[in-house]
């Protein structure tokens, strides 16, 4: 990578010992810089997806491209392998093509900008940011077509190019991408906000180097990576067994009538290194649910999960990557061959977290979480209003976070912790719709000693004729519970016409026509529970009932709690729980609800939708190569 970085000052940095106080100051200054990057973008962006929800991710990396602060892990190594040419001071690189950067971004809507930070002619570090653009062309408004079969249908793909060259803006590039967007003014504001965020990071990193010295700043970045490495080394040895553990989960369908699609991963430890092998994962789909999983990104997912579960005080960064080996078969759902479609990759991306939870928790049941709201469901609504003006909404739905060993799962939250909900007042002010209901779905969280978070019911009443598109999952399979708990409730999409007619919509559909007065009930799924629901303190169940999170019927039938006159009947509850415990079968480590064949057999009756057919991978030309 270094041979592509041109410097006018060839003097190497000196690695120094950095005292703990200085290291702590630099660490927190870097964290603060990351927050400033987000604040700059959110105050500049035009689209609600970024401005209101925060669908953007910053990063600062050392000269070797290893992330020191950020969220998704470093993508610079894979990016630089694909980049042709050299990089100089004042350059800024832009791409949105997953196949040109090894999955550093995972679909075309994510605009990635990378800036090498220079000081006194030497490469000091990297700053990067990417954000989801509301529309970049393609066959459907929002550029996320469920039914795409090739990436060419999803919008304009830009290979790594210099959007700034030696400090000069290459305006023609911006003009090209904006010309291919249905919402060019939003994209321009968002794109320039991403660029501004990288400039802020550059300024702050140079200020730190000026304050403490270039060598100290350089050494501090390496020390923060090494400190993380030492902590993760210990964590891996303590928590990952040498014997092979295997777990699998599913994407319900591909929007083309086939499914479920299996994601399978095996994990074991060889000495100090943990191996993750996705052999057994289904071949790539002919549809758009494929996910080009960047190995470095997966390592960050693993590290984030392990740190959150076992030692939340560790600053997660890329320092531990040498102690993980990730193996993903070519031509699989998680490493599709170009030009496989990727626009619905969010389902597989989210399901990776459930697979990780199942894998890492098997050997440590006390740390096991249920399956959660492992997705970022997308809702799109577009058309021309009464004044002939084009409107286009892109919104991310929230659902139930899984129960954890330490407590209940939060209700109605995003898969990504930093995402925020778009205020209903904003939606009603800027789009021709009214929010009829926004509420927690009672009983949707899996019952357990710790209850899974509830999903959300959001009722959109459309005030103009238009088209909607929906990206969601977990309508067929269940978000499983663990250690004797129940799974969460599945998702549904129900359209009530202004005429009174009702129909169930699939979880994945494109350009579905709606009329003024129609209401869409967008119901997301709940998180799986943890532990036997009969052991949950009766007063906690009573509080859930009073809060509308659990129904009185579920309190009685599932939790074994008898409520009379607004209070717990202690004697009756004790008797009922003893009776239910005597009839209860042995607790399952994982409760998946039903087997796949049962889910298929009961699909129409339970969901109002026909079951998907088993995928026929012999028809996939690319997967068969």
Coordinates of C-alpha atoms in Angstrom, one line a residue:
X1 CA 0.0 0.0 0.0
X2 CA 2.8 2.4 0.9
X3 CA 4.2 2.4 -2.7
X4 CA 1.0 4.1 -3.9
X5 CA 1.3 6.9 -1.3
X6 CA 3.6 9.7 -2.6
X7 CA 5.3 11.9 0.0
X8 CA 7.5 15.0 -0.5
X9 CA 9.1 14.4 2.9
X10 CA 10.7 10.9 3.1
X11 CA 11.7 11.2 6.8
X12 CA 10.3 8.2 8.6
X13 CA 8.3 8.5 11.8
X14 CA 10.0 7.4 15.1
X15 CA 8.1 5.0 17.3
X16 CA 8.1 6.4 20.8
X17 CA 6.8 5.4 24.2
X18 CA 3.6 7.3 24.9
X19 CA 2.7 8.0 28.5
X20 CA -0.7 6.8 29.7
X21 CA -2.1 10.3 30.2
X22 CA -1.1 11.5 26.8
X23 CA -2.5 8.3 25.2
X24 CA -5.8 8.8 27.0
X25 CA -6.1 12.4 25.9
X26 CA -5.4 11.4 22.2
X27 CA -7.8 8.5 22.4
X28 CA -10.6 10.7 23.6
X29 CA -9.7 13.5 21.2
X30 CA -10.0 10.9 18.4
X31 CA -13.4 9.8 19.7
X32 CA -14.5 13.4 19.8
X33 CA -13.3 13.9 16.2
X34 CA -15.4 11.0 15.1
X35 CA -18.4 12.7 16.7
X36 CA -17.5 16.0 15.0
X37 CA -17.4 14.2 11.7
X38 CA -20.9 13.0 12.2
X39 CA -22.1 16.4 13.5
X40 CA -20.7 18.1 10.4
X41 CA -22.4 15.7 8.0
X42 CA -25.8 15.7 9.9
X43 CA -25.9 19.5 9.9
X44 CA -25.1 19.6 6.1
X45 CA -27.0 16.7 4.8
X46 CA -30.4 17.1 3.0
X47 CA -31.9 13.6 3.1
X48 CA -33.8 12.4 6.2
X49 CA -31.9 9.1 5.9
X50 CA -28.7 10.8 6.9
X51 CA -29.8 14.1 8.5
X52 CA -32.4 12.6 10.8
X53 CA -31.5 8.9 11.1
X54 CA -27.7 9.0 10.8
X55 CA -27.2 6.4 8.1
X56 CA -23.5 7.3 7.8
X57 CA -20.3 5.9 9.3
X58 CA -17.0 7.8 9.9
X59 CA -13.5 6.4 10.5
X60 CA -9.9 7.4 11.3
X61 CA -7.1 5.0 10.5
X62 CA -3.3 5.0 11.0
X63 CA -0.9 5.2 8.0
X64 CA -1.3 1.4 7.4
X65 CA -5.0 1.8 7.0
X66 CA -6.0 0.1 10.3
X67 CA -9.1 1.7 11.9
X68 CA -8.4 3.4 15.3
X69 CA -11.9 4.9 15.8
X70 CA -15.0 4.1 13.8
X71 CA -17.6 1.4 13.6
X72 CA -17.4 -0.8 10.5
X73 CA -13.7 -1.6 10.6
X74 CA -11.2 -0.5 8.1
X75 CA -11.9 -0.9 4.4
X76 CA -8.7 1.0 3.3
X77 CA -6.6 -2.1 2.6
X78 CA -9.1 -3.7 0.2
X79 CA -9.8 -0.3 -1.3
X80 CA -6.1 0.4 -2.0
X81 CA -5.7 -3.0 -3.6
X82 CA -8.4 -2.0 -6.1
X83 CA -7.2 1.6 -6.6
X84 CA -5.0 2.1 -9.7
X85 CA -2.5 4.9 -9.5
X86 CA -0.9 6.9 -6.8
X87 CA -2.2 9.2 -4.1
X88 CA -0.8 12.6 -3.2
X89 CA -1.4 15.4 -0.7
X90 CA -4.8 17.1 -1.5
X91 CA -6.3 14.0 -3.1
X92 CA -9.7 12.6 -2.0
X93 CA -10.9 9.3 -3.4
X94 CA -14.6 8.5 -4.0
X95 CA -16.3 5.2 -4.9
X96 CA -19.6 3.5 -4.3
X97 CA -18.9 0.2 -6.1
X98 CA -18.7 -2.8 -3.7
X99 CA -16.9 -4.9 -6.3
X100 CA -14.1 -2.3 -6.7
X101 CA -13.2 -2.2 -3.0
X102 CA -13.7 -5.8 -1.7
X103 CA -17.1 -5.0 -0.1
X104 CA -15.8 -1.9 1.8
X105 CA -19.2 -0.5 1.0
X106 CA -21.9 -3.2 0.4
X107 CA -24.3 -1.6 -2.0
X108 CA -24.2 1.3 -4.5
X109 CA -26.2 3.7 -2.3
X110 CA -23.3 4.1 0.0
X111 CA -20.9 6.8 -1.2
X112 CA -17.5 6.3 0.3
X113 CA -14.9 9.1 0.5
X114 CA -11.4 8.5 1.7
X115 CA -8.9 11.3 2.4
X116 CA -5.2 10.7 3.1
X117 CA -4.1 13.2 5.8
X118 CA -0.7 14.8 5.2
X119 CA 1.4 17.0 7.5
X120 CA 4.6 18.7 6.4
X121 CA 4.8 16.4 3.3
X122 CA 4.4 13.2 5.2
X123 CA 1.4 10.9 5.3
X124 CA 0.0 11.1 8.8
X125 CA -3.2 9.0 8.8
X126 CA -6.4 8.4 7.0
X127 CA -9.9 9.9 7.3
X128 CA -12.9 8.3 5.7
X129 CA -16.7 8.5 5.8
X130 CA -19.6 6.9 3.9
X131 CA -23.3 7.7 3.8
X132 CA -26.4 6.2 2.2
X133 CA -27.7 8.3 -0.7
X134 CA -31.4 8.3 -1.1
X135 CA -31.3 7.7 -4.8
X136 CA -28.6 6.9 -7.3
X137 CA -30.7 5.8 -10.3
X138 CA -31.7 2.3 -11.2
X139 CA -35.0 0.6 -11.9
X140 CA -36.9 1.7 -8.7
X141 CA -37.1 4.9 -6.7
X142 CA -34.6 4.6 -3.8
X143 CA -32.2 2.5 -6.0
X144 CA -32.8 -0.6 -3.9
X145 CA -34.8 -2.8 -6.2
X146 CA -35.8 -6.1 -4.6
X147 CA -36.2 -7.8 -7.9
X148 CA -32.9 -6.8 -9.5
X149 CA -30.9 -9.7 -10.9
X150 CA -27.7 -7.7 -11.7
X151 CA -26.0 -4.8 -10.1
X152 CA -26.5 -2.8 -13.3
X153 CA -30.2 -2.4 -12.4
X154 CA -29.4 -0.8 -9.1
X155 CA -27.9 2.6 -10.2
X156 CA -24.7 4.2 -11.3
X157 CA -21.5 2.4 -10.1
X158 CA -18.4 4.6 -9.7
X159 CA -15.0 2.9 -9.4
X160 CA -12.4 4.5 -7.2
X161 CA -11.7 7.9 -8.6
X162 CA -10.2 11.2 -7.3
X163 CA -13.0 13.6 -6.6
X164 CA -10.3 16.0 -5.4
X165 CA -6.9 16.0 -7.2
X166 CA -4.2 17.9 -5.4
X167 CA -6.9 20.0 -3.7
X168 CA -8.8 20.7 -6.8
X169 CA -12.5 19.6 -7.0
X170 CA -13.2 17.3 -10.0
X171 CA -16.7 18.8 -10.5
X172 CA -17.5 16.7 -13.6
X173 CA -17.6 13.6 -11.4
X174 CA -20.2 15.1 -9.1
X175 CA -22.2 16.3 -12.1
X176 CA -22.3 12.8 -13.5
X177 CA -23.6 11.1 -10.4
X178 CA -26.1 13.9 -9.7
X179 CA -27.5 13.6 -13.2
X180 CA -28.4 10.0 -12.5
X181 CA -30.3 10.6 -9.3
X182 CA -34.0 11.2 -8.9
X183 CA -33.1 13.4 -5.9
X184 CA -30.0 15.4 -7.0
X185 CA -30.3 18.2 -4.5
X186 CA -30.4 15.7 -1.6
X187 CA -27.5 13.8 -3.0
X188 CA -25.4 16.9 -3.5
X189 CA -25.9 18.1 0.1
X190 CA -25.2 14.6 1.4
X191 CA -22.2 14.0 -0.8
X192 CA -20.6 17.4 0.1
X193 CA -21.4 16.8 3.7
X194 CA -19.4 13.5 3.6
X195 CA -16.5 15.4 2.0
X196 CA -16.7 18.2 4.7
X197 CA -16.6 15.5 7.5
X198 CA -13.3 14.1 6.1
X199 CA -11.9 17.6 6.0
X200 CA -12.8 18.2 9.7
X201 CA -11.0 14.9 10.6
X202 CA -8.0 16.1 8.7
X203 CA -7.9 19.4 10.6
X204 CA -8.3 17.7 14.0
X205 CA -5.6 15.1 13.4
X206 CA -3.1 17.7 12.3
X207 CA -4.0 19.8 15.4
X208 CA -3.3 16.8 17.6
X209 CA 0.0 16.2 15.9
X210 CA 1.0 19.8 16.3
X211 CA 0.1 19.7 19.9
X212 CA 1.9 16.5 20.9
X213 CA 4.4 16.1 18.1
X214 CA 4.1 14.1 14.9
X215 CA 6.0 11.1 16.3
X216 CA 3.9 11.0 19.5
X217 CA 0.6 11.1 17.4
X218 CA 1.9 8.4 15.1
X219 CA 3.0 6.3 18.0
X220 CA -0.3 6.8 19.9
X221 CA -2.3 5.4 17.0
X222 CA -0.2 2.3 17.0
X223 CA -0.3 1.9 20.7
X224 CA -4.1 2.1 20.7
X225 CA -4.2 -0.7 18.2
X226 CA -1.7 -2.8 20.2
X227 CA -3.6 -2.2 23.4
X228 CA -6.8 -3.5 21.8
X229 CA -4.8 -6.4 20.4
X230 CA -3.6 -7.5 23.8
X231 CA -7.1 -7.3 25.3
X232 CA -8.7 -9.2 22.4
X233 CA -5.9 -11.9 22.6
X234 CA -6.9 -12.6 26.2
X235 CA -10.6 -12.5 25.4
X236 CA -10.2 -15.0 22.5
X237 CA -8.2 -17.4 24.7
X238 CA -10.8 -17.2 27.4
X239 CA -14.0 -17.4 25.4
X240 CA -13.4 -19.3 22.1
X241 CA -13.1 -23.1 22.5
X242 CA -10.8 -25.2 20.4
X243 CA -13.7 -27.6 19.4
X244 CA -15.7 -26.7 16.4
X245 CA -19.0 -24.8 17.0
X246 CA -21.5 -24.4 14.2
X247 CA -24.6 -22.2 13.8
X248 CA -26.9 -21.4 11.0
X249 CA -29.7 -19.0 10.3
X250 CA -31.8 -17.9 7.3
X251 CA -32.9 -15.1 5.0
X252 CA -36.6 -15.8 4.5
X253 CA -36.8 -15.2 0.7
X254 CA -35.3 -13.4 -2.3
X255 CA -38.3 -11.5 -3.5
X256 CA -38.4 -13.8 -6.5
X257 CA -40.4 -16.6 -4.9
X258 CA -37.5 -18.7 -3.5
X259 CA -36.2 -19.2 0.1
X260 CA -35.1 -19.5 2.8
X261 CA -31.4 -19.0 2.1
X262 CA -29.0 -20.4 4.7
X263 CA -26.1 -18.6 6.3
X264 CA -23.8 -21.1 8.1
X265 CA -20.7 -20.5 10.0
X266 CA -18.3 -22.7 12.0
X267 CA -15.9 -21.3 14.6
X268 CA -13.0 -22.8 16.4
X269 CA -9.6 -21.7 17.9
X270 CA -6.2 -22.8 16.7
X271 CA -3.7 -21.6 19.3
X272 CA -4.2 -17.9 19.7
X273 CA -6.2 -17.5 16.4
X274 CA -9.9 -17.9 16.0
X275 CA -11.2 -19.3 12.7
X276 CA -14.6 -18.4 11.1
X277 CA -15.5 -20.6 8.2
X278 CA -18.7 -20.0 6.2
X279 CA -18.5 -23.2 4.3
X280 CA -22.1 -24.5 4.0
X281 CA -23.6 -21.1 3.3
X282 CA -25.9 -21.3 0.3
X283 CA -24.7 -20.2 -3.1
X284 CA -25.4 -16.7 -4.3
X285 CA -29.0 -15.8 -5.1
X286 CA -30.2 -14.8 -8.6
X287 CA -31.9 -11.9 -6.7
X288 CA -30.6 -9.0 -4.7
X289 CA -30.2 -10.4 -1.2
X290 CA -26.5 -11.2 -1.8
X291 CA -24.1 -9.6 0.6
X292 CA -20.4 -9.1 -0.4
X293 CA -19.0 -9.5 3.1
X294 CA -15.7 -7.8 3.5
X295 CA -13.5 -10.0 5.7
X296 CA -12.2 -7.0 7.7
X297 CA -15.7 -5.8 8.3
X298 CA -16.7 -9.2 9.7
X299 CA -13.7 -9.2 12.0
X300 CA -14.9 -5.9 13.3
X301 CA -18.4 -7.3 13.8
X302 CA -16.9 -10.2 15.8
X303 CA -14.7 -7.9 17.9
X304 CA -17.6 -5.5 18.6
X305 CA -19.8 -8.4 19.7
X306 CA -17.1 -10.0 21.9
X307 CA -16.2 -6.7 23.5
X308 CA -19.9 -5.8 24.2
X309 CA -20.6 -9.2 25.6
X310 CA -17.5 -9.8 27.7
X311 CA -15.6 -6.6 28.3
X312 CA -17.4 -3.3 27.3
X313 CA -14.5 -1.1 28.5
X314 CA -12.2 -2.1 25.6
X315 CA -11.9 0.5 22.8
X316 CA -12.7 -1.6 19.7
X317 CA -10.5 -1.0 16.6
X318 CA -8.6 -3.0 14.1
X319 CA -5.7 -4.0 16.3
X320 CA -6.7 -7.6 16.8
X321 CA -7.3 -8.6 13.1
X322 CA -4.2 -10.8 12.9
X323 CA -5.8 -13.1 15.4
X324 CA -8.9 -13.8 13.3
X325 CA -9.1 -15.9 10.0
X326 CA -12.3 -15.5 8.0
X327 CA -13.1 -17.9 5.2
X328 CA -15.9 -17.2 2.9
X329 CA -16.6 -19.4 -0.2
X330 CA -16.5 -17.7 -3.6
X331 CA -19.9 -17.7 -5.3
X332 CA -21.8 -17.9 -2.0
X333 CA -24.5 -15.6 -0.7
X334 CA -21.7 -13.8 1.2
X335 CA -19.2 -13.6 -1.6
X336 CA -21.1 -13.3 -4.8
X337 CA -19.5 -12.9 -8.2
X338 CA -20.0 -9.8 -10.2
X339 CA -22.5 -8.7 -11.5
X340 CA -24.7 -10.3 -8.8
X341 CA -27.2 -7.8 -7.5
X342 CA -26.6 -6.5 -3.9
X343 CA -29.3 -3.9 -3.2
X344 CA -31.1 -6.1 -0.6
X345 CA -27.9 -7.0 1.2
X346 CA -29.2 -5.5 4.5
X347 CA -31.0 -8.7 5.4
X348 CA -27.8 -10.9 5.3
X349 CA -25.7 -8.1 6.8
X350 CA -28.0 -8.0 9.9
X351 CA -28.4 -11.8 10.1
X352 CA -24.6 -12.0 10.5
X353 CA -25.1 -10.6 14.1
X354 CA -27.6 -13.4 15.0
X355 CA -25.2 -16.0 13.6
X356 CA -22.4 -14.5 15.7
X357 CA -24.6 -14.5 18.8
X358 CA -25.4 -18.1 18.3
X359 CA -21.8 -19.1 17.7
X360 CA -20.1 -17.2 20.5
X361 CA -22.8 -18.0 23.0
X362 CA -22.8 -21.8 22.6
X363 CA -19.7 -22.3 24.7
X364 CA -20.8 -19.5 27.1
X365 CA -24.6 -19.9 27.6
X366 CA -24.5 -17.3 30.4
X367 CA -23.5 -14.7 27.8
X368 CA -26.0 -15.9 25.2
X369 CA -28.5 -13.3 23.7
X370 CA -31.6 -14.1 21.7
X371 CA -32.0 -13.3 18.0
X372 CA -32.7 -9.7 17.5
X373 CA -33.9 -7.0 15.1
X374 CA -31.1 -8.1 12.7
X375 CA -32.0 -5.9 9.8
X376 CA -32.6 -2.4 8.7
X377 CA -36.0 -2.6 7.0
X378 CA -36.5 0.0 4.3
X379 CA -39.7 1.8 3.4
X380 CA -39.9 3.9 0.2
X381 CA -42.9 6.1 -0.9
X382 CA -42.7 8.2 -4.0
X383 CA -44.7 9.9 -6.7
X384 CA -45.9 13.3 -7.9
X385 CA -48.0 15.5 -5.6
X386 CA -51.0 17.6 -6.6
X387 CA -48.6 20.4 -7.6
X388 CA -46.7 18.1 -9.9
X389 CA -43.6 18.0 -7.6
X390 CA -41.7 14.8 -7.1
X391 CA -41.6 13.4 -3.6
X392 CA -39.5 10.5 -2.4
X393 CA -39.2 9.1 1.1
X394 CA -36.6 6.6 2.3
X395 CA -36.9 5.5 5.9
X396 CA -35.4 2.8 8.1
X397 CA -37.7 0.9 10.4
X398 CA -37.0 -0.1 14.0
X399 CA -37.8 -3.3 15.9
X400 CA -37.2 -5.4 19.0
X401 CA -33.6 -5.7 20.3
X402 CA -32.9 -9.2 21.7
X403 CA -33.0 -9.9 25.4
X404 CA -29.6 -10.0 27.0
X405 CA -28.1 -11.9 30.0
X406 CA -28.3 -8.7 31.9
X407 CA -31.8 -7.5 31.1
X408 CA -34.7 -7.0 28.7
X409 CA -34.1 -6.0 25.1
X410 CA -35.0 -2.4 24.2
X411 CA -38.3 -1.9 22.5
X412 CA -38.5 -0.3 19.0
X413 CA -34.8 0.3 18.4
X414 CA -32.5 0.2 15.4
X415 CA -30.1 -2.6 14.6
X416 CA -27.4 0.1 14.5
X417 CA -27.1 1.7 18.0
X418 CA -26.4 5.2 16.6
X419 CA -29.4 5.4 14.3
X420 CA -32.3 7.7 15.3
X421 CA -35.9 7.7 14.3
X422 CA -37.3 10.2 11.8
X423 CA -39.7 12.3 13.8
X424 CA -43.3 11.8 12.7
X425 CA -43.8 15.6 12.6
X426 CA -40.9 15.7 10.0
X427 CA -42.5 13.1 7.9
X428 CA -45.9 14.8 7.9
X429 CA -44.4 18.2 7.1
X430 CA -42.3 17.1 4.1
X431 CA -44.2 14.2 2.6
X432 CA -47.9 13.6 1.6
X433 CA -48.7 11.2 4.4
X434 CA -50.0 11.1 7.9
X435 CA -48.8 8.8 10.7
X436 CA -52.0 7.1 12.0
X437 CA -50.3 5.0 14.6
X438 CA -46.8 4.6 16.1
X439 CA -46.7 2.1 18.9
X440 CA -45.1 -0.9 20.4
X441 CA -46.6 -4.2 19.3
X442 CA -47.8 -5.9 22.5
X443 CA -46.4 -9.4 23.0
X444 CA -44.1 -9.2 20.0
X445 CA -40.9 -9.6 22.2
X446 CA -40.0 -13.2 23.0
X447 CA -41.2 -14.1 26.5
X448 CA -38.4 -15.1 28.9
X449 CA -36.8 -14.3 32.3
X450 CA -35.5 -11.4 30.3
X451 CA -38.1 -10.3 27.7
X452 CA -37.1 -9.6 24.1
X453 CA -37.8 -6.0 22.9
X454 CA -41.1 -5.4 21.1
X455 CA -41.4 -4.5 17.5
X456 CA -43.1 -1.4 16.2
X457 CA -46.4 -0.8 14.4
X458 CA -46.3 2.2 12.1
X459 CA -49.4 3.2 10.2
X460 CA -48.8 5.3 7.1
X461 CA -51.9 7.0 5.6
X462 CA -51.1 8.1 2.1
X463 CA -52.4 11.5 1.0
X464 CA -51.4 11.2 -2.6
X465 CA -51.5 8.3 -5.1
X466 CA -48.0 6.9 -5.4
X467 CA -45.8 3.8 -5.2
X468 CA -44.2 2.1 -2.3
X469 CA -41.3 -0.3 -2.0
X470 CA -40.6 -2.5 1.1
X471 CA -37.4 -4.2 2.2
X472 CA -37.9 -6.5 5.2
X473 CA -37.4 -10.1 6.4
X474 CA -38.2 -12.4 9.3
X475 CA -41.8 -12.9 8.0
X476 CA -41.3 -16.7 7.7
X477 CA -38.6 -17.7 10.2
X478 CA -38.7 -16.6 13.9
X479 CA -36.2 -14.4 15.8
X480 CA -35.2 -17.3 18.1
X481 CA -35.1 -17.3 21.9
X482 CA -32.4 -18.9 24.1
X483 CA -32.0 -20.8 27.4
X484 CA -35.7 -21.8 27.6
X485 CA -37.2 -18.5 26.3
X486 CA -39.6 -18.0 23.4
X487 CA -38.9 -16.5 20.0
X488 CA -40.2 -13.1 19.1
X489 CA -43.1 -12.3 16.8
X490 CA -42.5 -12.2 13.1
X491 CA -43.0 -9.1 10.9
X492 CA -46.1 -8.4 8.8
X493 CA -47.1 -5.7 6.2
X494 CA -50.9 -5.0 6.0
X495 CA -52.5 -2.6 3.5
X496 CA -55.9 -1.3 4.3
X497 CA -57.4 0.3 1.2
X498 CA -59.6 3.4 1.5
X499 CA -62.4 1.1 0.2
X500 CA -62.0 -1.0 3.4
X501 CA -60.4 -4.0 1.6
X502 CA -57.4 -5.5 3.3
X503 CA -54.4 -7.4 1.8
X504 CA -51.2 -8.7 3.2
X505 CA -48.1 -7.5 1.4
X506 CA -44.9 -9.4 1.0
X507 CA -41.9 -8.3 3.0
X508 CA -40.1 -7.5 -0.2
X509 CA -41.9 -5.6 -3.0
X510 CA -41.1 -2.9 -5.6
X511 CA -43.2 -0.1 -6.9
X512 CA -46.5 -1.3 -5.4
X513 CA -49.3 1.2 -6.2
X514 CA -51.2 2.9 -3.4
X515 CA -54.0 5.4 -3.5
X516 CA -54.8 8.4 -1.5
X517 CA -56.5 7.3 1.7
X518 CA -54.9 3.8 1.9
X519 CA -53.1 2.9 5.1
X520 CA -50.0 0.7 5.3
X521 CA -49.4 -1.0 8.7
X522 CA -45.7 -1.6 8.7
X523 CA -45.2 -4.1 11.6
X524 CA -41.6 -5.0 12.5
X525 CA -40.5 -8.1 14.5
X526 CA -39.6 -8.5 18.1
X527 CA -36.4 -9.8 19.7
X528 CA -36.0 -13.3 21.2
X529 CA -36.1 -13.8 24.9
X530 CA -33.6 -15.2 27.4
X531 CA -34.4 -17.7 30.1
X532 CA -37.6 -19.4 31.3
X533 CA -40.5 -17.0 31.3
X534 CA -42.0 -18.8 34.3
X535 CA -39.0 -17.5 36.4
X536 CA -39.6 -13.8 35.6
X537 CA -40.5 -11.9 38.7
X538 CA -44.3 -11.5 38.8
X539 CA -44.0 -7.8 39.6
X540 CA -41.9 -7.2 36.4
X541 CA -44.6 -9.0 34.4
X542 CA -47.3 -6.8 36.1
X543 CA -45.3 -3.7 35.1
X544 CA -45.1 -5.0 31.5
X545 CA -48.9 -5.4 31.4
X546 CA -49.5 -1.9 32.8
X547 CA -47.1 -0.6 30.2
X548 CA -48.9 -2.3 27.4
X549 CA -45.8 -4.4 26.5
X550 CA -47.3 -7.7 27.5
X551 CA -51.0 -8.6 27.3
X552 CA -52.9 -9.9 30.4
X553 CA -53.5 -13.1 28.4
X554 CA -49.8 -13.7 27.7
X555 CA -49.0 -12.8 31.4
X556 CA -51.3 -15.7 32.4
X557 CA -50.7 -18.2 29.6
X558 CA -47.0 -17.8 29.1
X559 CA -45.5 -16.2 32.2
X560 CA -48.0 -17.9 34.6
X561 CA -48.8 -14.7 36.4
X562 CA -52.4 -14.2 37.7
X563 CA -53.4 -10.6 37.8
X564 CA -56.6 -9.5 39.7
X565 CA -57.8 -5.9 40.2
X566 CA -54.5 -4.6 38.8
X567 CA -52.3 -6.5 41.2
X568 CA -50.5 -9.9 41.3
X569 CA -52.4 -12.7 43.0
X570 CA -49.4 -14.3 44.7
X571 CA -51.0 -17.6 45.7
X572 CA -52.8 -18.2 42.4
X573 CA -49.6 -17.3 40.5
X574 CA -47.5 -19.7 42.5
X575 CA -50.0 -22.5 41.9
X576 CA -50.3 -21.8 38.1
X577 CA -46.5 -21.6 37.7
X578 CA -46.1 -24.9 39.5
X579 CA -48.7 -26.5 37.2
X580 CA -47.1 -25.1 34.0
X581 CA -43.6 -26.1 35.1
X582 CA -44.7 -29.7 35.7
X583 CA -46.1 -29.9 32.1
X584 CA -43.1 -28.1 30.5
X585 CA -40.6 -30.0 28.4
X586 CA -36.9 -29.7 28.8
X587 CA -35.7 -26.1 28.0
X588 CA -34.0 -25.6 24.7
X589 CA -30.7 -23.8 24.3
X590 CA -32.2 -22.3 21.1
X591 CA -35.9 -22.0 20.4
X592 CA -36.5 -21.5 16.7
X593 CA -40.2 -21.8 16.8
X594 CA -40.9 -24.4 14.1
X595 CA -38.8 -26.4 11.7
X596 CA -38.6 -25.1 8.1
X597 CA -41.0 -27.7 6.7
X598 CA -43.5 -26.8 9.4
X599 CA -43.1 -23.1 8.6
X600 CA -43.7 -23.8 4.9
X601 CA -46.8 -26.0 5.6
X602 CA -48.3 -23.4 7.9
X603 CA -47.2 -20.3 5.9
X604 CA -50.4 -19.4 4.1
X605 CA -52.6 -19.9 7.2
X606 CA -50.3 -18.0 9.5
X607 CA -49.0 -15.2 7.3
X608 CA -51.6 -14.8 4.5
X609 CA -48.7 -15.3 2.0
X610 CA -47.7 -18.3 -0.1
X611 CA -44.6 -20.1 1.1
X612 CA -41.4 -19.5 -0.9
X613 CA -40.1 -22.4 -3.0
X614 CA -36.8 -24.0 -2.1
X615 CA -34.0 -22.3 -4.1
X616 CA -32.8 -24.0 -7.2
X617 CA -29.2 -23.2 -7.4
X618 CA -28.7 -25.1 -10.6
X619 CA -30.2 -22.2 -12.4
X620 CA -27.5 -19.8 -11.1
X621 CA -24.9 -19.5 -13.9
X622 CA -22.5 -17.5 -11.7
X623 CA -22.8 -19.7 -8.7
X624 CA -22.2 -22.8 -10.7
X625 CA -18.9 -21.6 -12.2

